[in-house]
């Protein structure tokens, strides 16, 4: 029997909530993450469904086998990739949204209006008009794919929906920086432009797209008979948090009649932090913007968002309802503005969290993450055995452990790659690495309302310890040769 009586549901629901609350209480002292034992891994991967089980036993199994082995992003010392802890009210929002379980394809029910409500707020954050097109998505990758599809539709010489690229005489070209996120590359391939027609423009010393190099590339392509159609700028690169020169790129796009897209999946909401706001000047001129509430607005995954200035163009790209059948006395359906028909009620978790803390609460939290990153950078600069590799205006810090200034770059690369694995396995902190100008660096990204200064100290201590252990292990293996 799949159904539960209301009393059974209540009892199991309280049990699940208690389990979550217990982990929240213990969180500061828990390891950030721990390896999944081999036998458990095998058990989890074996196909379920051969037997039936008691619902309470199943929830207790989740408590024993799943909750103790998280990715780690609820911890204050998780500073990897761009994954925030889930705002607790957002967790309840997901539960309540599942209980309503609507399809937010559109129509006259509460979930539709809640989504429009949060979208109106996001538009206002970026200086977009209230009648711009907008839709919540699964995440940043789809939030970038959708507007690039609109761009393709608008920039095509022929009818893209009918003839695809078969109607095009000249290849269209897209520009992003070498630091642009891989989802732009993926979108260029998926949408049929082809990666050979995605130019990765060099960056300046601050890892921002070089405007001169961009202009040269556009001119070269025009001279070669190609059609430059779009610049996909970054408002917060994943590697260093660099924000491209948006106003200058807006000017260049206007001059060359190109679509100006901004990938703000990581950094877009940094605009709410007073210290970072000036970097976003010009974003309000973008034709489209991708942002990710499930990153810097701390709502549980999945929740991305696309904004497209020209709502009619967005609808023309996706709608299968012919204009003569459209009835615009009611709000048009979201399914006419994107890829999905059945759509989850993603808006509720954001609607709740946003009202809980308000825009000013978000400003304060995001500013605090940026300030913590600044503090981490100060600590690194004040240390003889650490070197700062890059620090953008947002909340990413790239650094290296360099205990001996005489060590060669290649040795430092190997040391930092090896120590990173030790740090991750220690459970004390979780950071990831990246490459900058061919050098291996440790990358700490703070989008975490739980992180405090003491967590930064624990991260740096874990890095030093892992570095010392790596050097010792290397010395031992050398002396055995
Ligand atoms: C700058 C940037 N763009 C796009 C993405 C992709 O977003 P998602 O992982 O939500 O699909 C990310 C993810 O980290 C990102 O940092």
Short mmCIF file of C-alpha atoms and ligand atoms in Angstrom, two decimals:
data_model
loop_
_atom_site.label_atom_id
_atom_site.label_comp_id
_atom_site.label_asym_id
_atom_site.label_seq_id
_atom_site.Cartn_x
_atom_site.Cartn_y
_atom_site.Cartn_z
CA UNK A 1 0.00 0.00 0.00
CA UNK A 2 1.59 3.27 -1.13
CA UNK A 3 -0.65 5.60 0.81
CA UNK A 4 -0.11 6.54 4.45
CA UNK A 5 -2.81 7.56 6.88
CA UNK A 6 -2.50 11.17 8.03
CA UNK A 7 -1.37 9.89 11.44
CA UNK A 8 1.32 7.64 9.94
CA UNK A 9 2.46 10.49 7.73
CA UNK A 10 2.70 12.82 10.72
CA UNK A 11 4.72 10.30 12.77
CA UNK A 12 7.17 9.58 9.94
CA UNK A 13 7.40 13.26 9.03
CA UNK A 14 8.31 14.19 12.59
CA UNK A 15 10.89 11.40 12.61
CA UNK A 16 12.48 12.73 9.41
CA UNK A 17 12.48 16.31 10.69
CA UNK A 18 14.04 15.16 13.99
CA UNK A 19 16.82 13.42 12.09
CA UNK A 20 17.56 16.56 10.09
CA UNK A 21 17.52 18.73 13.21
CA UNK A 22 19.88 16.35 15.04
CA UNK A 23 22.39 16.62 12.23
CA UNK A 24 22.03 20.40 12.20
CA UNK A 25 22.80 20.52 15.91
CA UNK A 26 25.85 18.27 15.54
CA UNK A 27 27.03 19.90 12.28
CA UNK A 28 29.88 22.09 13.57
CA UNK A 29 31.67 19.05 15.04
CA UNK A 30 30.93 16.56 12.28
CA UNK A 31 33.53 15.77 9.62
CA UNK A 32 32.76 17.78 6.49
CA UNK A 33 32.43 14.50 4.69
CA UNK A 34 33.69 10.97 4.99
CA UNK A 35 34.33 8.18 2.52
CA UNK A 36 31.43 5.81 1.83
CA UNK A 37 32.55 2.33 2.99
CA UNK A 38 32.83 -0.17 0.14
CA UNK A 39 30.08 -2.49 1.43
CA UNK A 40 27.67 0.42 1.84
CA UNK A 41 28.51 1.69 -1.62
CA UNK A 42 27.65 -1.71 -3.06
CA UNK A 43 24.43 -1.86 -1.05
CA UNK A 44 23.33 1.58 -2.22
CA UNK A 45 24.07 0.78 -5.84
CA UNK A 46 22.17 -2.48 -5.86
CA UNK A 47 18.76 -2.02 -7.48
CA UNK A 48 16.04 -1.63 -4.85
CA UNK A 49 12.52 -2.88 -5.30
CA UNK A 50 12.91 -6.67 -5.03
CA UNK A 51 11.32 -6.65 -1.58
CA UNK A 52 8.98 -4.44 0.39
CA UNK A 53 9.92 -2.64 3.59
CA UNK A 54 8.32 -0.83 6.47
CA UNK A 55 8.37 2.99 5.89
CA UNK A 56 9.81 3.71 9.33
CA UNK A 57 12.61 1.18 8.77
CA UNK A 58 13.35 2.92 5.48
CA UNK A 59 13.63 6.36 7.08
CA UNK A 60 15.92 4.88 9.75
CA UNK A 61 18.00 3.38 6.96
CA UNK A 62 18.35 6.85 5.44
CA UNK A 63 19.55 8.04 8.87
CA UNK A 64 22.22 5.35 9.00
CA UNK A 65 23.29 4.96 5.42
CA UNK A 66 22.72 8.28 3.67
CA UNK A 67 22.70 11.24 6.04
CA UNK A 68 26.18 10.44 7.50
CA UNK A 69 27.76 10.49 4.02
CA UNK A 70 26.82 13.89 2.57
CA UNK A 71 28.61 15.83 -0.14
CA UNK A 72 29.48 18.11 2.74
CA UNK A 73 28.03 21.47 1.81
CA UNK A 74 26.03 21.84 5.03
CA UNK A 75 29.32 22.16 6.90
CA UNK A 76 30.86 25.55 7.72
CA UNK A 77 34.18 24.23 6.42
CA UNK A 78 32.92 23.24 2.96
CA UNK A 79 34.50 25.72 0.56
CA UNK A 80 34.63 23.71 -2.65
CA UNK A 81 32.99 24.32 -6.04
CA UNK A 82 29.96 26.64 -5.66
CA UNK A 83 27.60 24.77 -3.36
CA UNK A 84 25.97 26.44 -0.40
CA UNK A 85 24.34 24.88 2.63
CA UNK A 86 20.55 24.69 2.26
CA UNK A 87 18.65 27.47 4.03
CA UNK A 88 16.58 25.56 6.62
CA UNK A 89 13.33 27.24 5.64
CA UNK A 90 14.14 26.27 2.06
CA UNK A 91 14.32 22.62 3.14
CA UNK A 92 10.80 22.94 4.50
CA UNK A 93 9.82 24.76 1.32
CA UNK A 94 10.86 21.73 -0.73
CA UNK A 95 8.82 19.46 1.55
CA UNK A 96 5.75 21.67 1.27
CA UNK A 97 6.21 22.04 -2.50
CA UNK A 98 6.26 18.26 -2.84
CA UNK A 99 3.12 18.05 -0.78
CA UNK A 100 1.30 20.38 -3.19
CA UNK A 101 3.08 18.72 -6.14
CA UNK A 102 1.77 20.97 -8.91
CA UNK A 103 3.15 21.18 -12.40
CA UNK A 104 4.13 24.80 -12.78
CA UNK A 105 3.79 24.62 -16.55
CA UNK A 106 1.33 27.44 -15.96
CA UNK A 107 -2.34 27.97 -15.16
CA UNK A 108 -4.39 29.52 -12.43
CA UNK A 109 -3.01 27.99 -9.24
CA UNK A 110 -0.95 29.43 -6.43
CA UNK A 111 2.42 28.01 -7.47
CA UNK A 112 2.31 29.93 -10.78
CA UNK A 113 1.90 33.23 -8.98
CA UNK A 114 4.60 32.41 -6.42
CA UNK A 115 7.05 31.78 -9.28
CA UNK A 116 6.08 35.07 -10.93
CA UNK A 117 6.59 36.75 -7.56
CA UNK A 118 10.18 35.55 -7.11
CA UNK A 119 10.95 36.24 -10.77
CA UNK A 120 9.74 39.83 -10.38
CA UNK A 121 12.13 40.24 -7.48
CA UNK A 122 15.07 38.77 -9.43
CA UNK A 123 14.31 41.05 -12.40
CA UNK A 124 14.32 44.06 -10.10
CA UNK A 125 17.69 43.04 -8.61
CA UNK A 126 19.26 43.28 -12.07
CA UNK A 127 17.44 46.41 -13.18
CA UNK A 128 15.26 44.50 -15.66
CA UNK A 129 11.75 45.72 -16.53
CA UNK A 130 8.86 43.85 -14.91
CA UNK A 131 7.67 42.61 -18.31
CA UNK A 132 10.99 40.91 -19.21
CA UNK A 133 10.89 37.15 -19.82
CA UNK A 134 11.97 34.92 -16.95
CA UNK A 135 11.76 31.34 -15.79
CA UNK A 136 13.18 29.18 -13.03
CA UNK A 137 15.37 26.32 -14.22
CA UNK A 138 17.11 23.28 -12.81
CA UNK A 139 20.34 25.23 -12.39
CA UNK A 140 22.92 27.44 -14.03
CA UNK A 141 23.66 25.20 -16.99
CA UNK A 142 20.06 25.28 -18.23
CA UNK A 143 19.75 28.93 -17.20
CA UNK A 144 22.53 29.60 -19.74
CA UNK A 145 21.24 27.20 -22.40
CA UNK A 146 17.76 28.74 -22.62
CA UNK A 147 18.82 32.35 -23.38
CA UNK A 148 21.45 31.17 -25.86
CA UNK A 149 18.65 29.34 -27.67
CA UNK A 150 16.68 32.61 -27.72
CA UNK A 151 19.76 34.38 -29.04
CA UNK A 152 20.15 31.76 -31.79
CA UNK A 153 16.50 32.21 -32.77
CA UNK A 154 16.87 36.01 -32.93
CA UNK A 155 20.20 36.10 -34.71
CA UNK A 156 19.50 33.42 -37.32
CA UNK A 157 19.29 34.77 -40.84
CA UNK A 158 16.53 32.31 -41.73
CA UNK A 159 13.78 30.57 -39.73
CA UNK A 160 15.84 28.65 -37.17
CA UNK A 161 12.87 26.70 -35.81
CA UNK A 162 11.91 25.43 -39.22
CA UNK A 163 15.19 24.95 -41.04
CA UNK A 164 17.72 24.82 -38.25
CA UNK A 165 21.24 25.65 -39.38
CA UNK A 166 20.35 24.42 -42.89
CA UNK A 167 18.99 27.89 -43.58
CA UNK A 168 22.20 29.71 -42.57
CA UNK A 169 24.74 30.87 -45.13
CA UNK A 170 27.41 32.02 -42.70
CA UNK A 171 28.46 30.38 -39.43
CA UNK A 172 27.48 32.30 -36.29
CA UNK A 173 30.20 32.86 -33.69
CA UNK A 174 29.94 33.19 -29.89
CA UNK A 175 32.58 34.70 -27.61
CA UNK A 176 33.35 33.94 -24.00
CA UNK A 177 36.59 34.22 -22.03
CA UNK A 178 39.06 31.44 -21.32
CA UNK A 179 37.56 31.56 -17.82
CA UNK A 180 33.95 31.16 -19.07
CA UNK A 181 32.14 28.20 -17.55
CA UNK A 182 32.09 24.88 -19.39
CA UNK A 183 28.29 25.07 -19.64
CA UNK A 184 28.70 27.82 -22.28
CA UNK A 185 30.88 25.44 -24.28
CA UNK A 186 28.28 22.70 -23.78
CA UNK A 187 25.48 25.04 -24.88
CA UNK A 188 27.41 26.06 -28.01
CA UNK A 189 27.71 22.40 -28.95
CA UNK A 190 24.15 21.44 -28.02
CA UNK A 191 22.63 24.36 -29.91
CA UNK A 192 24.53 23.42 -33.05
CA UNK A 193 26.93 26.37 -33.22
CA UNK A 194 29.81 23.92 -32.71
CA UNK A 195 32.72 24.43 -30.36
CA UNK A 196 34.91 25.57 -33.28
CA UNK A 197 32.69 28.67 -33.40
CA UNK A 198 33.02 29.45 -29.71
CA UNK A 199 35.96 31.80 -29.21
CA UNK A 200 37.64 31.68 -25.81
CA UNK A 201 39.04 35.17 -25.42
CA UNK A 202 42.20 35.66 -23.32
CA UNK A 203 41.89 37.35 -19.93
CA UNK A 204 43.82 40.21 -18.31
CA UNK A 205 45.86 39.91 -15.12
CA UNK A 206 42.61 40.04 -13.09
CA UNK A 207 41.21 37.10 -15.07
CA UNK A 208 38.65 39.38 -16.79
CA UNK A 209 37.91 39.10 -20.49
CA UNK A 210 40.33 41.29 -22.44
CA UNK A 211 38.32 43.83 -24.36
CA UNK A 212 41.03 44.43 -26.94
CA UNK A 213 41.35 40.73 -27.62
CA UNK A 214 37.56 40.48 -27.89
CA UNK A 215 37.36 43.33 -30.39
CA UNK A 216 40.21 41.85 -32.45
CA UNK A 217 38.54 38.44 -32.52
CA UNK A 218 35.21 39.94 -33.63
CA UNK A 219 36.93 41.98 -36.35
CA UNK A 220 38.92 38.95 -37.55
CA UNK A 221 35.78 36.83 -37.77
CA UNK A 222 33.89 39.51 -39.65
CA UNK A 223 36.78 39.86 -42.05
CA UNK A 224 36.71 36.08 -42.56
CA UNK A 225 33.01 36.21 -43.53
CA UNK A 226 31.69 34.77 -40.26
CA UNK A 227 28.84 36.29 -38.22
CA UNK A 228 29.74 37.30 -34.65
CA UNK A 229 26.41 37.06 -32.82
CA UNK A 230 26.93 36.90 -29.06
CA UNK A 231 29.26 37.61 -26.16
CA UNK A 232 28.68 35.40 -23.12
CA UNK A 233 30.34 37.37 -20.35
CA UNK A 234 30.89 36.16 -16.78
CA UNK A 235 29.71 37.94 -13.66
CA UNK A 236 31.76 35.81 -11.35
CA UNK A 237 33.99 33.19 -12.97
CA UNK A 238 34.03 29.87 -11.24
CA UNK A 239 37.83 29.81 -10.95
CA UNK A 240 38.50 33.18 -9.35
CA UNK A 241 35.23 35.11 -9.12
CA UNK A 242 36.35 37.62 -11.76
CA UNK A 243 33.63 39.83 -13.20
CA UNK A 244 34.17 40.72 -16.86
CA UNK A 245 34.06 44.43 -17.85
CA UNK A 246 30.31 44.34 -18.40
CA UNK A 247 29.69 47.95 -19.38
CA UNK A 248 32.43 47.90 -22.02
CA UNK A 249 31.18 44.58 -23.34
CA UNK A 250 27.64 46.02 -23.52
CA UNK A 251 29.04 48.90 -25.60
CA UNK A 252 30.91 46.54 -27.87
CA UNK A 253 27.83 44.34 -28.37
CA UNK A 254 25.77 47.42 -29.22
CA UNK A 255 28.39 48.59 -31.72
CA UNK A 256 28.53 45.21 -33.49
CA UNK A 257 24.83 44.33 -33.10
CA UNK A 258 25.62 41.31 -30.96
CA UNK A 259 23.59 39.67 -28.18
CA UNK A 260 25.00 40.45 -24.73
CA UNK A 261 24.57 37.51 -22.36
CA UNK A 262 25.85 37.37 -18.78
CA UNK A 263 26.52 34.15 -16.92
CA UNK A 264 25.96 35.10 -13.29
CA UNK A 265 25.35 31.55 -12.08
CA UNK A 266 27.94 31.84 -9.35
CA UNK A 267 28.40 35.57 -8.91
CA UNK A 268 25.24 37.25 -10.16
CA UNK A 269 23.74 37.84 -6.74
CA UNK A 270 27.02 39.42 -5.63
CA UNK A 271 25.35 42.57 -6.98
CA UNK A 272 23.48 42.66 -3.66
CA UNK A 273 26.72 43.16 -1.72
CA UNK A 274 27.50 46.88 -1.43
CA UNK A 275 31.27 46.26 -1.71
CA UNK A 276 30.90 44.41 -5.02
CA UNK A 277 28.04 46.30 -6.63
CA UNK A 278 30.15 48.59 -8.81
CA UNK A 279 31.59 45.60 -10.69
CA UNK A 280 28.15 44.86 -12.11
CA UNK A 281 27.63 48.20 -13.84
CA UNK A 282 26.26 47.43 -17.30
CA UNK A 283 24.55 44.14 -16.41
CA UNK A 284 21.19 45.90 -16.66
CA UNK A 285 21.90 46.31 -20.39
CA UNK A 286 22.31 42.57 -20.97
CA UNK A 287 19.93 40.86 -23.38
CA UNK A 288 19.90 37.88 -21.05
CA UNK A 289 21.23 36.84 -17.65
CA UNK A 290 21.64 33.43 -16.03
CA UNK A 291 21.66 33.26 -12.22
CA UNK A 292 21.48 30.46 -9.70
CA UNK A 293 19.47 30.89 -6.50
CA UNK A 294 20.79 27.46 -5.45
CA UNK A 295 24.25 28.97 -5.19
CA UNK A 296 24.45 32.40 -3.54
CA UNK A 297 20.83 32.61 -2.38
CA UNK A 298 21.44 29.40 -0.40
CA UNK A 299 18.21 27.67 -1.42
CA UNK A 300 18.35 23.88 -1.73
CA UNK A 301 19.20 22.55 -5.19
CA UNK A 302 17.73 22.64 -7.75
CA UNK A 303 16.94 26.27 -8.53
CA UNK A 304 18.41 28.29 -11.39
CA UNK A 305 16.92 31.27 -13.20
CA UNK A 306 16.99 32.76 -16.69
CA UNK A 307 16.14 36.36 -17.50
CA UNK A 308 15.60 37.46 -21.11
CA UNK A 309 14.92 41.13 -21.71
CA UNK A 310 12.68 40.51 -24.73
CA UNK A 311 9.88 38.28 -23.44
CA UNK A 312 8.26 38.05 -26.86
CA UNK A 313 11.47 36.69 -28.39
CA UNK A 314 11.73 34.14 -25.59
CA UNK A 315 8.18 33.00 -26.27
CA UNK A 316 8.75 32.90 -30.03
CA UNK A 317 11.72 30.59 -29.46
CA UNK A 318 9.84 27.97 -27.49
CA UNK A 319 6.08 28.34 -27.89
CA UNK A 320 4.22 25.74 -29.88
CA UNK A 321 0.96 27.59 -29.52
CA UNK A 322 0.35 29.58 -32.71
CA UNK A 323 -0.13 33.31 -32.06
CA UNK A 324 -3.77 33.18 -33.23
CA UNK A 325 -4.61 30.64 -30.53
CA UNK A 326 -2.87 32.45 -27.70
CA UNK A 327 -5.22 33.79 -25.08
CA UNK A 328 -3.32 36.44 -23.21
CA UNK A 329 -6.14 37.48 -20.93
CA UNK A 330 -4.48 35.14 -18.43
CA UNK A 331 -0.73 34.92 -17.86
CA UNK A 332 1.03 32.94 -20.58
CA UNK A 333 2.27 29.55 -19.46
CA UNK A 334 5.88 29.05 -18.41
CA UNK A 335 6.05 26.07 -20.76
CA UNK A 336 5.95 28.55 -23.66
CA UNK A 337 9.18 30.15 -22.39
CA UNK A 338 11.47 27.18 -21.91
CA UNK A 339 12.21 23.54 -22.48
CA UNK A 340 10.05 21.75 -19.92
CA UNK A 341 6.33 21.07 -19.94
CA UNK A 342 5.82 19.60 -16.47
CA UNK A 343 7.77 21.81 -14.07
CA UNK A 344 8.37 21.50 -10.33
CA UNK A 345 7.42 24.08 -7.72
CA UNK A 346 10.98 25.37 -7.24
CA UNK A 347 9.85 28.85 -6.37
CA UNK A 348 8.46 28.04 -2.93
CA UNK A 349 11.81 27.49 -1.19
CA UNK A 350 13.08 30.81 -2.52
CA UNK A 351 9.80 32.62 -1.79
CA UNK A 352 9.98 31.50 1.84
CA UNK A 353 13.68 32.21 2.40
CA UNK A 354 13.51 35.59 0.68
CA UNK A 355 10.63 36.69 2.91
CA UNK A 356 12.35 35.31 5.99
CA UNK A 357 15.49 37.43 5.63
CA UNK A 358 14.51 40.00 3.02
CA UNK A 359 16.75 41.49 0.37
CA UNK A 360 18.74 43.21 3.11
CA UNK A 361 19.36 39.85 4.78
CA UNK A 362 20.79 38.52 1.53
CA UNK A 363 22.93 41.65 1.13
CA UNK A 364 24.36 41.11 4.60
CA UNK A 365 25.04 37.38 4.13
CA UNK A 366 26.67 37.77 0.71
CA UNK A 367 28.74 40.70 1.95
CA UNK A 368 29.82 38.55 4.89
CA UNK A 369 30.99 35.76 2.55
CA UNK A 370 33.03 38.31 0.60
CA UNK A 371 34.50 39.70 3.83
CA UNK A 372 35.45 36.19 4.97
CA UNK A 373 37.23 35.61 1.66
CA UNK A 374 39.09 38.89 2.24
CA UNK A 375 40.09 37.71 5.70
CA UNK A 376 41.33 34.42 4.29
CA UNK A 377 43.42 36.36 1.79
CA UNK A 378 44.92 38.49 4.59
CA UNK A 379 45.84 35.38 6.53
CA UNK A 380 47.49 33.88 3.45
CA UNK A 381 49.43 37.07 2.74
CA UNK A 382 50.63 37.15 6.35
CA UNK A 383 51.97 33.56 6.12
CA UNK A 384 55.46 32.68 4.91
CA UNK A 385 54.45 29.21 3.81
CA UNK A 386 51.37 30.21 1.75
CA UNK A 387 51.11 32.28 -1.39
CA UNK A 388 48.07 34.02 -2.78
CA UNK A 389 47.51 33.04 -6.43
CA UNK A 390 44.32 34.94 -7.23
CA UNK A 391 41.53 36.81 -5.47
CA UNK A 392 38.62 38.27 -7.39
CA UNK A 393 36.18 40.80 -5.98
CA UNK A 394 33.78 38.07 -4.79
CA UNK A 395 34.30 35.10 -2.47
CA UNK A 396 36.89 32.91 -4.21
CA UNK A 397 40.49 32.67 -3.04
CA UNK A 398 43.15 30.71 -4.93
CA UNK A 399 46.36 29.94 -3.07
CA UNK A 400 49.29 27.56 -2.81
CA UNK A 401 51.19 25.93 0.01
CA UNK A 402 54.85 26.84 -0.54
CA UNK A 403 56.86 25.96 2.57
CA UNK A 404 60.19 26.68 0.89
CA UNK A 405 60.62 29.64 -1.44
CA UNK A 406 63.39 27.75 -3.26
CA UNK A 407 61.00 25.01 -4.42
CA UNK A 408 60.42 24.86 -8.16
CA UNK A 409 56.96 25.57 -9.59
CA UNK A 410 56.58 21.99 -10.81
CA UNK A 411 57.31 20.63 -7.34
CA UNK A 412 54.84 23.07 -5.80
CA UNK A 413 52.19 21.92 -8.29
CA UNK A 414 52.70 18.28 -7.36
CA UNK A 415 52.75 19.08 -3.65
CA UNK A 416 49.53 21.08 -3.79
CA UNK A 417 47.73 18.44 -5.86
CA UNK A 418 48.74 15.75 -3.39
CA UNK A 419 47.98 17.70 -0.24
CA UNK A 420 44.53 18.58 -1.54
CA UNK A 421 43.56 14.92 -1.53
CA UNK A 422 44.77 14.62 2.07
CA UNK A 423 42.77 17.67 3.13
CA UNK A 424 39.66 16.27 1.47
CA UNK A 425 40.14 12.87 3.08
CA UNK A 426 40.77 14.40 6.50
CA UNK A 427 37.16 15.57 6.81
CA UNK A 428 38.49 18.67 8.57
CA UNK A 429 37.76 20.96 5.61
CA UNK A 430 36.77 20.48 2.00
CA UNK A 431 38.29 22.54 -0.80
CA UNK A 432 39.01 21.71 -4.42
CA UNK A 433 41.78 22.71 -6.77
CA UNK A 434 41.99 24.35 -10.12
CA UNK A 435 44.60 25.48 -12.61
CA UNK A 436 45.56 29.09 -13.15
CA UNK A 437 48.03 29.99 -15.88
CA UNK A 438 49.08 26.35 -15.93
CA UNK A 439 49.78 26.24 -12.16
CA UNK A 440 47.94 23.98 -9.69
CA UNK A 441 46.23 26.01 -6.97
CA UNK A 442 43.91 25.36 -4.06
CA UNK A 443 40.58 27.11 -4.52
CA UNK A 444 38.36 28.11 -1.59
CA UNK A 445 34.91 29.46 -2.45
CA UNK A 446 32.71 30.74 0.37
CA UNK A 447 28.97 30.75 -0.33
CA UNK A 448 28.18 29.60 3.16
CA UNK A 449 26.16 31.39 5.85
CA UNK A 450 27.66 29.08 8.49
CA UNK A 451 31.37 29.79 7.89
CA UNK A 452 33.18 31.83 10.54
CA UNK A 453 36.72 33.06 11.00
CA UNK A 454 37.65 30.00 13.09
CA UNK A 455 36.72 27.81 10.10
CA UNK A 456 39.26 29.67 7.96
CA UNK A 457 41.94 28.97 10.55
CA UNK A 458 40.98 25.30 10.57
CA UNK A 459 41.17 25.19 6.78
CA UNK A 460 44.67 26.71 6.73
CA UNK A 461 45.82 24.40 9.54
CA UNK A 462 44.48 21.41 7.61
CA UNK A 463 46.35 22.57 4.48
CA UNK A 464 49.62 22.96 6.41
CA UNK A 465 49.25 19.60 8.12
CA UNK A 466 48.44 17.86 4.83
CA UNK A 467 51.41 19.63 3.22
CA UNK A 468 53.80 18.49 5.95
CA UNK A 469 52.47 14.93 5.75
CA UNK A 470 52.85 14.92 1.98
CA UNK A 471 56.44 16.13 2.20
CA UNK A 472 57.21 13.56 4.88
CA UNK A 473 55.65 10.75 2.83
CA UNK A 474 57.64 11.91 -0.22
CA UNK A 475 60.85 11.99 1.83
CA UNK A 476 60.17 8.48 3.12
CA UNK A 477 59.49 7.06 -0.31
CA UNK A 478 62.64 8.77 -1.66
CA UNK A 479 64.78 7.38 1.14
CA UNK A 480 63.47 3.88 0.38
CA UNK A 481 64.71 4.13 -3.25
C1 LIG B 1 29.94 30.59 -13.49
C2 LIG B 1 29.09 29.34 -13.55
N1 LIG B 1 28.28 29.15 -14.59
C3 LIG B 1 27.51 28.05 -14.69
C4 LIG B 1 27.54 27.08 -13.72
C5 LIG B 1 26.68 25.86 -13.88
O1 LIG B 1 25.65 25.90 -12.94
P1 LIG B 1 24.92 24.56 -12.47
O2 LIG B 1 25.99 23.72 -11.84
O3 LIG B 1 23.90 25.02 -11.50
O4 LIG B 1 24.34 23.92 -13.68
C6 LIG B 1 28.39 27.23 -12.63
C7 LIG B 1 28.49 26.20 -11.59
O5 LIG B 1 29.31 26.27 -10.70
C8 LIG B 1 29.18 28.41 -12.52
O6 LIG B 1 29.99 28.63 -11.48
#
